[in-house]
Amino acid sequence: MARKIGRREFFRRSAGAGLTLALGRTLSASSSAGRKAPVVGVGIGSDNEQAAVKAVQLLGGMKKFVTKKAKVALLPNVQSRHPGSYTKPEVLRAVIKMCKKAGAREINCLSWQSMKQWEDTGLKAVIDAEGVGLKLFEKDEALFRPVAVPGGVALKEARVLAALYDHDLFINMPITKDHAGNKFTGTMKNLMGLNSPVNNRTFHHPNWQTDPEAVAHLEQSIVDLNKALKPALNVVDATEIIVTNGPFGPGQLFRPGKVVAGTDRVAIDAYCASLWGLDPKDIVQIKKGAEQGLGQIDLAKVDLREENI
Amino acid sequence: MSRVRPKVRRSPALSVLLALALAWGAAAAPRSEGPLRAYLPGDTAVPGWAMDGAPQEFEGEDLYIYIDGGAEIYEEYGFARVIVQDYKNTAGKSVSLEIFEMEAPAAAFGMFTFKRSGRGRSLELGGGSELESYYLNFWKGRFLVTLTGFDESEGTVVGLLSIGRAVAAKLPGGGEAPGLIAALPAEGLRPGSVKYLKGVLGLNNVYPFYAARGLAFKEAVRGIYDRGETLILLDYGSVEARRAAWLELRAEIQRSERFEPAKNYLADAFAFEDGKGQYVAFGEAGARLAVGIHSTLEWALATVARVR
């Protein structure tokens, strides 16, 4: 069992390893100015596992993100077992294998979702077969730690699963899909899976009335959460996805047959939204994320590397 | 795998008191089965299919536990409780049954219209139904029923239909749609396109205005017609409320960078080009605001004119 690390030590380790699970980092719109074009890798093909491998290879391989002996947390989406609504087991398997090959000393999937969801989605079987950890947590506030949101507009403090900070880095692994609330879910929305359910509820105004201001507050809260948490890598399942009745389904299935990887969440989400005809500028969280310096919304300014397996 | 619980420090006396209180509570109020269990088909109700595991039940805001991140739309329509039960057949196929009890038949009808794509097959089931490749939705009374298979095989689809019919036979209530539906002109209306809306979340899914004001309607309906024209009727309950809302909405749209006033039209309706190649025309009709949407200005205006 690895010992817990403190925030100070965590910062030291992160800085030393070039890791990016950063707290307290100020991200402003101007911080993205002058950056190199972000790279987004897209593996295309009917073999989901190989598509995931290809996507990461196009970024330079997993060793770029996972250092030797790193303790890695993974965050797949297990929200529902309906087809096209959860991260495919093959994508998880690919990421686990790549992390192992890169020299990770320990790999854990973190979640406050139920074991039944992990079993029903087939993700538990992959975890067992690969011999990695699955750490399920009660939805108890004592298991979450307060985290300041640098530059937070709607959210000044997140409450993040404390166990995340026992890891050196984490890989965000959403499935991109429809969402009744904001028409889209991807890398940014998936981080709500690390935030406490109680804090997530503050993303909704009291006596939620679904008025436009309340929807805007929700979107801003998601963007703010992304200022407090930065995955080392995002690997997005866009193989088979629901494009209606999201995020839970059942809904109409669309099969782009793609896995998308990168570090720029705005660029990845902009690309994924465009897969089923959405304009990224119409997705409030993507637009706000770009405006507030989280990444590049203009796909013409993204180094997009698509390749068949 | 490990499930982690927080450490809680309690005094021994407090622990005893808590244990007594819990024991008393358990004896005084044993956990009762929810009212929706009566509508679940039993093990012998559908030949070849049996219950798989115990049902799960969620009530009120606990829906967020079951549909984490997606409960808002149910709440917008008016949600009461849901029961979820899995079924399995002898060939190992699975079907998941969800019975949502909504606050009113209009809410069940609305959620049904929200969830259907309009591209599936309509069946004689409840107040209305749609079978899509691997799932079936229908409504009856204040209940919305969703059955999900996990593949598209014939055996699974037969299971969806058989279990669905068994549930429909047990559910009370009829199938009368809200009166506002009848306000959509019938000629040329694509039947599966009708969506009944109760709030902005639903509206955003049929046409996002990105407006902050003027959209506090009581109820609304959307229909799509033969030429691809969309008609949305927003009902504000009174002429005064509609008038005030329209003033707000119009000001929002005029301020918006997204909408440009449409040029060269003579009708007495307001029309805008939405930056997505669509014209959006507005017309006032009593307590309702009519919105016509089409790729041509002519048809956007004509759509509004049909209800004015």
mmCIF file with all atom_site columns, C-alpha atoms in Angstrom, chain A residues 73-206:
data_model
loop_
_atom_site.group_PDB
_atom_site.id
_atom_site.type_symbol
_atom_site.label_atom_id
_atom_site.label_alt_id
_atom_site.label_comp_id
_atom_site.label_asym_id
_atom_site.label_entity_id
_atom_site.label_seq_id
_atom_site.pdbx_PDB_ins_code
_atom_site.Cartn_x
_atom_site.Cartn_y
_atom_site.Cartn_z
_atom_site.occupancy
_atom_site.B_iso_or_equiv
_atom_site.pdbx_formal_charge
_atom_site.auth_seq_id
_atom_site.auth_comp_id
_atom_site.auth_asym_id
_atom_site.auth_atom_id
_atom_site.pdbx_PDB_model_num
ATOM 1   C CA . ALA A 1 73  ? -5.283  7.022  -11.519 1.00 0.00 ? 73  ALA A CA 1
ATOM 2   C CA . LEU A 1 74  ? -7.744  6.340  -14.336 1.00 0.00 ? 74  LEU A CA 1
ATOM 3   C CA . LEU A 1 75  ? -11.169 7.917  -14.708 1.00 0.00 ? 75  LEU A CA 1
ATOM 4   C CA . PRO A 1 76  ? -13.356 6.054  -17.196 1.00 0.00 ? 76  PRO A CA 1
ATOM 5   C CA . ASN A 1 77  ? -17.050 6.943  -17.496 1.00 0.00 ? 77  ASN A CA 1
ATOM 6   C CA . VAL A 1 78  ? -19.323 4.315  -15.920 1.00 0.00 ? 78  VAL A CA 1
ATOM 7   C CA . GLN A 1 79  ? -22.415 6.466  -15.714 1.00 0.00 ? 79  GLN A CA 1
ATOM 8   C CA . SER A 1 80  ? -24.786 3.991  -17.323 1.00 0.00 ? 80  SER A CA 1
ATOM 9   C CA . ARG A 1 81  ? -24.666 0.549  -18.871 1.00 0.00 ? 81  ARG A CA 1
ATOM 10  C CA . HIS A 1 82  ? -26.762 1.512  -21.863 1.00 0.00 ? 82  HIS A CA 1
ATOM 11  C CA . PRO A 1 83  ? -24.925 1.044  -25.157 1.00 0.00 ? 83  PRO A CA 1
ATOM 12  C CA . GLY A 1 84  ? -22.899 4.079  -26.205 1.00 0.00 ? 84  GLY A CA 1
ATOM 13  C CA . SER A 1 85  ? -23.031 5.714  -22.770 1.00 0.00 ? 85  SER A CA 1
ATOM 14  C CA . TYR A 1 86  ? -19.888 4.376  -21.038 1.00 0.00 ? 86  TYR A CA 1
ATOM 15  C CA . THR A 1 87  ? -16.197 4.065  -21.820 1.00 0.00 ? 87  THR A CA 1
ATOM 16  C CA . LYS A 1 88  ? -15.645 0.795  -23.677 1.00 0.00 ? 88  LYS A CA 1
ATOM 17  C CA . PRO A 1 89  ? -13.741 -1.934 -21.838 1.00 0.00 ? 89  PRO A CA 1
ATOM 18  C CA . GLU A 1 90  ? -11.349 -2.282 -24.789 1.00 0.00 ? 90  GLU A CA 1
ATOM 19  C CA . VAL A 1 91  ? -10.339 1.378  -24.497 1.00 0.00 ? 91  VAL A CA 1
ATOM 20  C CA . LEU A 1 92  ? -9.672  0.912  -20.790 1.00 0.00 ? 92  LEU A CA 1
ATOM 21  C CA . ARG A 1 93  ? -7.665  -2.231 -21.504 1.00 0.00 ? 93  ARG A CA 1
ATOM 22  C CA . ALA A 1 94  ? -5.528  -0.387 -24.045 1.00 0.00 ? 94  ALA A CA 1
ATOM 23  C CA . VAL A 1 95  ? -4.758  2.452  -21.632 1.00 0.00 ? 95  VAL A CA 1
ATOM 24  C CA . ILE A 1 96  ? -3.898  0.058  -18.800 1.00 0.00 ? 96  ILE A CA 1
ATOM 25  C CA . LYS A 1 97  ? -1.547  -1.900 -21.049 1.00 0.00 ? 97  LYS A CA 1
ATOM 26  C CA . MET A 1 98  ? 0.141   1.267  -22.295 1.00 0.00 ? 98  MET A CA 1
ATOM 27  C CA . CYS A 1 99  ? 0.592   2.546  -18.736 1.00 0.00 ? 99  CYS A CA 1
ATOM 28  C CA . LYS A 1 100 ? 2.153   -0.766 -17.714 1.00 0.00 ? 100 LYS A CA 1
ATOM 29  C CA . LYS A 1 101 ? 4.460   -0.684 -20.702 1.00 0.00 ? 101 LYS A CA 1
ATOM 30  C CA . ALA A 1 102 ? 5.490   2.852  -19.828 1.00 0.00 ? 102 ALA A CA 1
ATOM 31  C CA . GLY A 1 103 ? 6.581   1.582  -16.414 1.00 0.00 ? 103 GLY A CA 1
ATOM 32  C CA . ALA A 1 104 ? 3.713   2.583  -14.129 1.00 0.00 ? 104 ALA A CA 1
ATOM 33  C CA . ARG A 1 105 ? 4.172   0.934  -10.753 1.00 0.00 ? 105 ARG A CA 1
ATOM 34  C CA . GLU A 1 106 ? 0.514   1.058  -9.779  1.00 0.00 ? 106 GLU A CA 1
ATOM 35  C CA . ILE A 1 107 ? -2.702  1.741  -11.664 1.00 0.00 ? 107 ILE A CA 1
ATOM 36  C CA . ASN A 1 108 ? -6.083  2.370  -10.043 1.00 0.00 ? 108 ASN A CA 1
ATOM 37  C CA . CYS A 1 109 ? -9.499  3.223  -11.370 1.00 0.00 ? 109 CYS A CA 1
ATOM 38  C CA . LEU A 1 110 ? -11.194 5.680  -9.014  1.00 0.00 ? 110 LEU A CA 1
ATOM 39  C CA . SER A 1 111 ? -14.920 6.072  -8.702  1.00 0.00 ? 111 SER A CA 1
ATOM 40  C CA . TRP A 1 112 ? -17.860 6.802  -6.437  1.00 0.00 ? 112 TRP A CA 1
ATOM 41  C CA . GLN A 1 113 ? -20.151 4.879  -8.762  1.00 0.00 ? 113 GLN A CA 1
ATOM 42  C CA . SER A 1 114 ? -21.441 1.475  -7.670  1.00 0.00 ? 114 SER A CA 1
ATOM 43  C CA . MET A 1 115 ? -19.766 -1.891 -8.215  1.00 0.00 ? 115 MET A CA 1
ATOM 44  C CA . LYS A 1 116 ? -22.850 -2.972 -10.163 1.00 0.00 ? 116 LYS A CA 1
ATOM 45  C CA . GLN A 1 117 ? -22.140 -0.270 -12.738 1.00 0.00 ? 117 GLN A CA 1
ATOM 46  C CA . TRP A 1 118 ? -18.536 -1.432 -13.086 1.00 0.00 ? 118 TRP A CA 1
ATOM 47  C CA . GLU A 1 119 ? -19.685 -5.003 -13.511 1.00 0.00 ? 119 GLU A CA 1
ATOM 48  C CA . ASP A 1 120 ? -22.562 -4.276 -15.871 1.00 0.00 ? 120 ASP A CA 1
ATOM 49  C CA . THR A 1 121 ? -20.378 -2.216 -18.195 1.00 0.00 ? 121 THR A CA 1
ATOM 50  C CA . GLY A 1 122 ? -17.722 -4.945 -18.442 1.00 0.00 ? 122 GLY A CA 1
ATOM 51  C CA . LEU A 1 123 ? -15.074 -2.582 -17.049 1.00 0.00 ? 123 LEU A CA 1
ATOM 52  C CA . LYS A 1 124 ? -14.658 -4.624 -13.868 1.00 0.00 ? 124 LYS A CA 1
ATOM 53  C CA . ALA A 1 125 ? -13.758 -7.703 -15.931 1.00 0.00 ? 125 ALA A CA 1
ATOM 54  C CA . VAL A 1 126 ? -10.935 -5.749 -17.623 1.00 0.00 ? 126 VAL A CA 1
ATOM 55  C CA . ILE A 1 127 ? -9.649  -4.496 -14.280 1.00 0.00 ? 127 ILE A CA 1
ATOM 56  C CA . ASP A 1 128 ? -9.594  -8.037 -12.930 1.00 0.00 ? 128 ASP A CA 1
ATOM 57  C CA . ALA A 1 129 ? -7.984  -9.467 -16.042 1.00 0.00 ? 129 ALA A CA 1
ATOM 58  C CA . GLU A 1 130 ? -5.278  -6.794 -16.053 1.00 0.00 ? 130 GLU A CA 1
ATOM 59  C CA . GLY A 1 131 ? -4.694  -7.051 -12.305 1.00 0.00 ? 131 GLY A CA 1
ATOM 60  C CA . VAL A 1 132 ? -5.041  -3.346 -11.584 1.00 0.00 ? 132 VAL A CA 1
ATOM 61  C CA . GLY A 1 133 ? -6.901  -1.638 -8.768  1.00 0.00 ? 133 GLY A CA 1
ATOM 62  C CA . LEU A 1 134 ? -10.491 -0.505 -8.528  1.00 0.00 ? 134 LEU A CA 1
ATOM 63  C CA . LYS A 1 135 ? -11.085 1.871  -5.651  1.00 0.00 ? 135 LYS A CA 1
ATOM 64  C CA . LEU A 1 136 ? -14.733 2.608  -5.040  1.00 0.00 ? 136 LEU A CA 1
ATOM 65  C CA . PHE A 1 137 ? -15.652 5.298  -2.545  1.00 0.00 ? 137 PHE A CA 1
ATOM 66  C CA . GLU A 1 138 ? -18.726 6.056  -0.547  1.00 0.00 ? 138 GLU A CA 1
ATOM 67  C CA . LYS A 1 139 ? -20.415 9.310  -1.466  1.00 0.00 ? 139 LYS A CA 1
ATOM 68  C CA . ASP A 1 140 ? -19.221 10.729 1.817   1.00 0.00 ? 140 ASP A CA 1
ATOM 69  C CA . GLU A 1 141 ? -17.906 14.249 2.147   1.00 0.00 ? 141 GLU A CA 1
ATOM 70  C CA . ALA A 1 142 ? -15.173 13.045 4.501   1.00 0.00 ? 142 ALA A CA 1
ATOM 71  C CA . LEU A 1 143 ? -13.502 11.352 1.539   1.00 0.00 ? 143 LEU A CA 1
ATOM 72  C CA . PHE A 1 144 ? -13.212 14.569 -0.442  1.00 0.00 ? 144 PHE A CA 1
ATOM 73  C CA . ARG A 1 145 ? -10.840 17.412 0.173   1.00 0.00 ? 145 ARG A CA 1
ATOM 74  C CA . PRO A 1 146 ? -11.388 21.111 -0.470  1.00 0.00 ? 146 PRO A CA 1
ATOM 75  C CA . VAL A 1 147 ? -9.443  22.409 -3.427  1.00 0.00 ? 147 VAL A CA 1
ATOM 76  C CA . ALA A 1 148 ? -9.254  26.080 -4.300  1.00 0.00 ? 148 ALA A CA 1
ATOM 77  C CA . VAL A 1 149 ? -10.294 26.954 -7.835  1.00 0.00 ? 149 VAL A CA 1
ATOM 78  C CA . PRO A 1 150 ? -7.806  29.437 -9.275  1.00 0.00 ? 150 PRO A CA 1
ATOM 79  C CA . GLY A 1 151 ? -9.680  32.040 -11.271 1.00 0.00 ? 151 GLY A CA 1
ATOM 80  C CA . GLY A 1 152 ? -12.992 30.401 -10.449 1.00 0.00 ? 152 GLY A CA 1
ATOM 81  C CA . VAL A 1 153 ? -15.979 32.408 -11.621 1.00 0.00 ? 153 VAL A CA 1
ATOM 82  C CA . ALA A 1 154 ? -18.901 30.335 -10.317 1.00 0.00 ? 154 ALA A CA 1
ATOM 83  C CA . LEU A 1 155 ? -16.962 27.785 -8.289  1.00 0.00 ? 155 LEU A CA 1
ATOM 84  C CA . LYS A 1 156 ? -14.462 29.057 -5.747  1.00 0.00 ? 156 LYS A CA 1
ATOM 85  C CA . GLU A 1 157 ? -13.774 25.702 -4.142  1.00 0.00 ? 157 GLU A CA 1
ATOM 86  C CA . ALA A 1 158 ? -14.056 22.177 -5.481  1.00 0.00 ? 158 ALA A CA 1
ATOM 87  C CA . ARG A 1 159 ? -14.205 19.081 -3.273  1.00 0.00 ? 159 ARG A CA 1
ATOM 88  C CA . VAL A 1 160 ? -12.054 16.484 -4.942  1.00 0.00 ? 160 VAL A CA 1
ATOM 89  C CA . LEU A 1 161 ? -11.697 12.816 -4.097  1.00 0.00 ? 161 LEU A CA 1
ATOM 90  C CA . ALA A 1 162 ? -8.767  12.837 -1.657  1.00 0.00 ? 162 ALA A CA 1
ATOM 91  C CA . ALA A 1 163 ? -7.469  9.511  -2.945  1.00 0.00 ? 163 ALA A CA 1
ATOM 92  C CA . LEU A 1 164 ? -6.644  11.200 -6.240  1.00 0.00 ? 164 LEU A CA 1
ATOM 93  C CA . TYR A 1 165 ? -3.773  12.919 -4.462  1.00 0.00 ? 165 TYR A CA 1
ATOM 94  C CA . ASP A 1 166 ? -2.257  9.581  -3.529  1.00 0.00 ? 166 ASP A CA 1
ATOM 95  C CA . HIS A 1 167 ? -1.437  9.270  -7.209  1.00 0.00 ? 167 HIS A CA 1
ATOM 96  C CA . ASP A 1 168 ? 1.241   10.914 -9.278  1.00 0.00 ? 168 ASP A CA 1
ATOM 97  C CA . LEU A 1 169 ? -1.033  11.639 -12.214 1.00 0.00 ? 169 LEU A CA 1
ATOM 98  C CA . PHE A 1 170 ? -4.389  10.794 -13.667 1.00 0.00 ? 170 PHE A CA 1
ATOM 99  C CA . ILE A 1 171 ? -5.752  9.966  -17.077 1.00 0.00 ? 171 ILE A CA 1
ATOM 100 C CA . ASN A 1 172 ? -9.211  11.232 -17.935 1.00 0.00 ? 172 ASN A CA 1
ATOM 101 C CA . MET A 1 173 ? -11.159 8.660  -19.965 1.00 0.00 ? 173 MET A CA 1
ATOM 102 C CA . PRO A 1 174 ? -14.638 9.867  -20.879 1.00 0.00 ? 174 PRO A CA 1
ATOM 103 C CA . ILE A 1 175 ? -16.914 8.710  -23.615 1.00 0.00 ? 175 ILE A CA 1
ATOM 104 C CA . THR A 1 176 ? -18.132 11.644 -25.663 1.00 0.00 ? 176 THR A CA 1
ATOM 105 C CA . LYS A 1 177 ? -21.905 11.697 -26.040 1.00 0.00 ? 177 LYS A CA 1
ATOM 106 C CA . ASP A 1 178 ? -25.085 13.703 -26.014 1.00 0.00 ? 178 ASP A CA 1
ATOM 107 C CA . HIS A 1 179 ? -26.228 15.440 -22.853 1.00 0.00 ? 179 HIS A CA 1
ATOM 108 C CA . ALA A 1 180 ? -29.757 16.706 -22.313 1.00 0.00 ? 180 ALA A CA 1
ATOM 109 C CA . GLY A 1 181 ? -28.452 19.616 -20.256 1.00 0.00 ? 181 GLY A CA 1
ATOM 110 C CA . ASN A 1 182 ? -25.841 21.039 -22.570 1.00 0.00 ? 182 ASN A CA 1
ATOM 111 C CA . LYS A 1 183 ? -26.003 18.877 -25.715 1.00 0.00 ? 183 LYS A CA 1
ATOM 112 C CA . PHE A 1 184 ? -22.521 17.485 -25.208 1.00 0.00 ? 184 PHE A CA 1
ATOM 113 C CA . THR A 1 185 ? -20.285 15.744 -22.733 1.00 0.00 ? 185 THR A CA 1
ATOM 114 C CA . GLY A 1 186 ? -16.583 15.074 -23.065 1.00 0.00 ? 186 GLY A CA 1
ATOM 115 C CA . THR A 1 187 ? -13.343 15.628 -21.191 1.00 0.00 ? 187 THR A CA 1
ATOM 116 C CA . MET A 1 188 ? -14.403 18.647 -19.136 1.00 0.00 ? 188 MET A CA 1
ATOM 117 C CA . LYS A 1 189 ? -17.724 17.259 -17.930 1.00 0.00 ? 189 LYS A CA 1
ATOM 118 C CA . ASN A 1 190 ? -16.147 13.928 -16.995 1.00 0.00 ? 190 ASN A CA 1
ATOM 119 C CA . LEU A 1 191 ? -14.122 15.544 -14.230 1.00 0.00 ? 191 LEU A CA 1
ATOM 120 C CA . MET A 1 192 ? -17.335 15.833 -12.236 1.00 0.00 ? 192 MET A CA 1
ATOM 121 C CA . GLY A 1 193 ? -16.626 12.156 -11.554 1.00 0.00 ? 193 GLY A CA 1
ATOM 122 C CA . LEU A 1 194 ? -13.757 13.229 -9.274  1.00 0.00 ? 194 LEU A CA 1
ATOM 123 C CA . ASN A 1 195 ? -15.667 15.987 -7.538  1.00 0.00 ? 195 ASN A CA 1
ATOM 124 C CA . SER A 1 196 ? -17.925 15.214 -4.609  1.00 0.00 ? 196 SER A CA 1
ATOM 125 C CA . PRO A 1 197 ? -21.590 14.599 -5.421  1.00 0.00 ? 197 PRO A CA 1
ATOM 126 C CA . VAL A 1 198 ? -22.572 17.276 -2.903  1.00 0.00 ? 198 VAL A CA 1
ATOM 127 C CA . ASN A 1 199 ? -20.284 19.835 -4.517  1.00 0.00 ? 199 ASN A CA 1
ATOM 128 C CA . ASN A 1 200 ? -21.509 18.756 -7.946  1.00 0.00 ? 200 ASN A CA 1
ATOM 129 C CA . ARG A 1 201 ? -25.014 19.619 -6.804  1.00 0.00 ? 201 ARG A CA 1
ATOM 130 C CA . THR A 1 202 ? -23.909 23.210 -6.200  1.00 0.00 ? 202 THR A CA 1
ATOM 131 C CA . PHE A 1 203 ? -23.321 23.376 -9.926  1.00 0.00 ? 203 PHE A CA 1
ATOM 132 C CA . HIS A 1 204 ? -27.090 23.580 -10.009 1.00 0.00 ? 204 HIS A CA 1
ATOM 133 C CA . HIS A 1 205 ? -28.725 26.599 -8.450  1.00 0.00 ? 205 HIS A CA 1
ATOM 134 C CA . PRO A 1 206 ? -30.890 25.923 -5.394  1.00 0.00 ? 206 PRO A CA 1
#
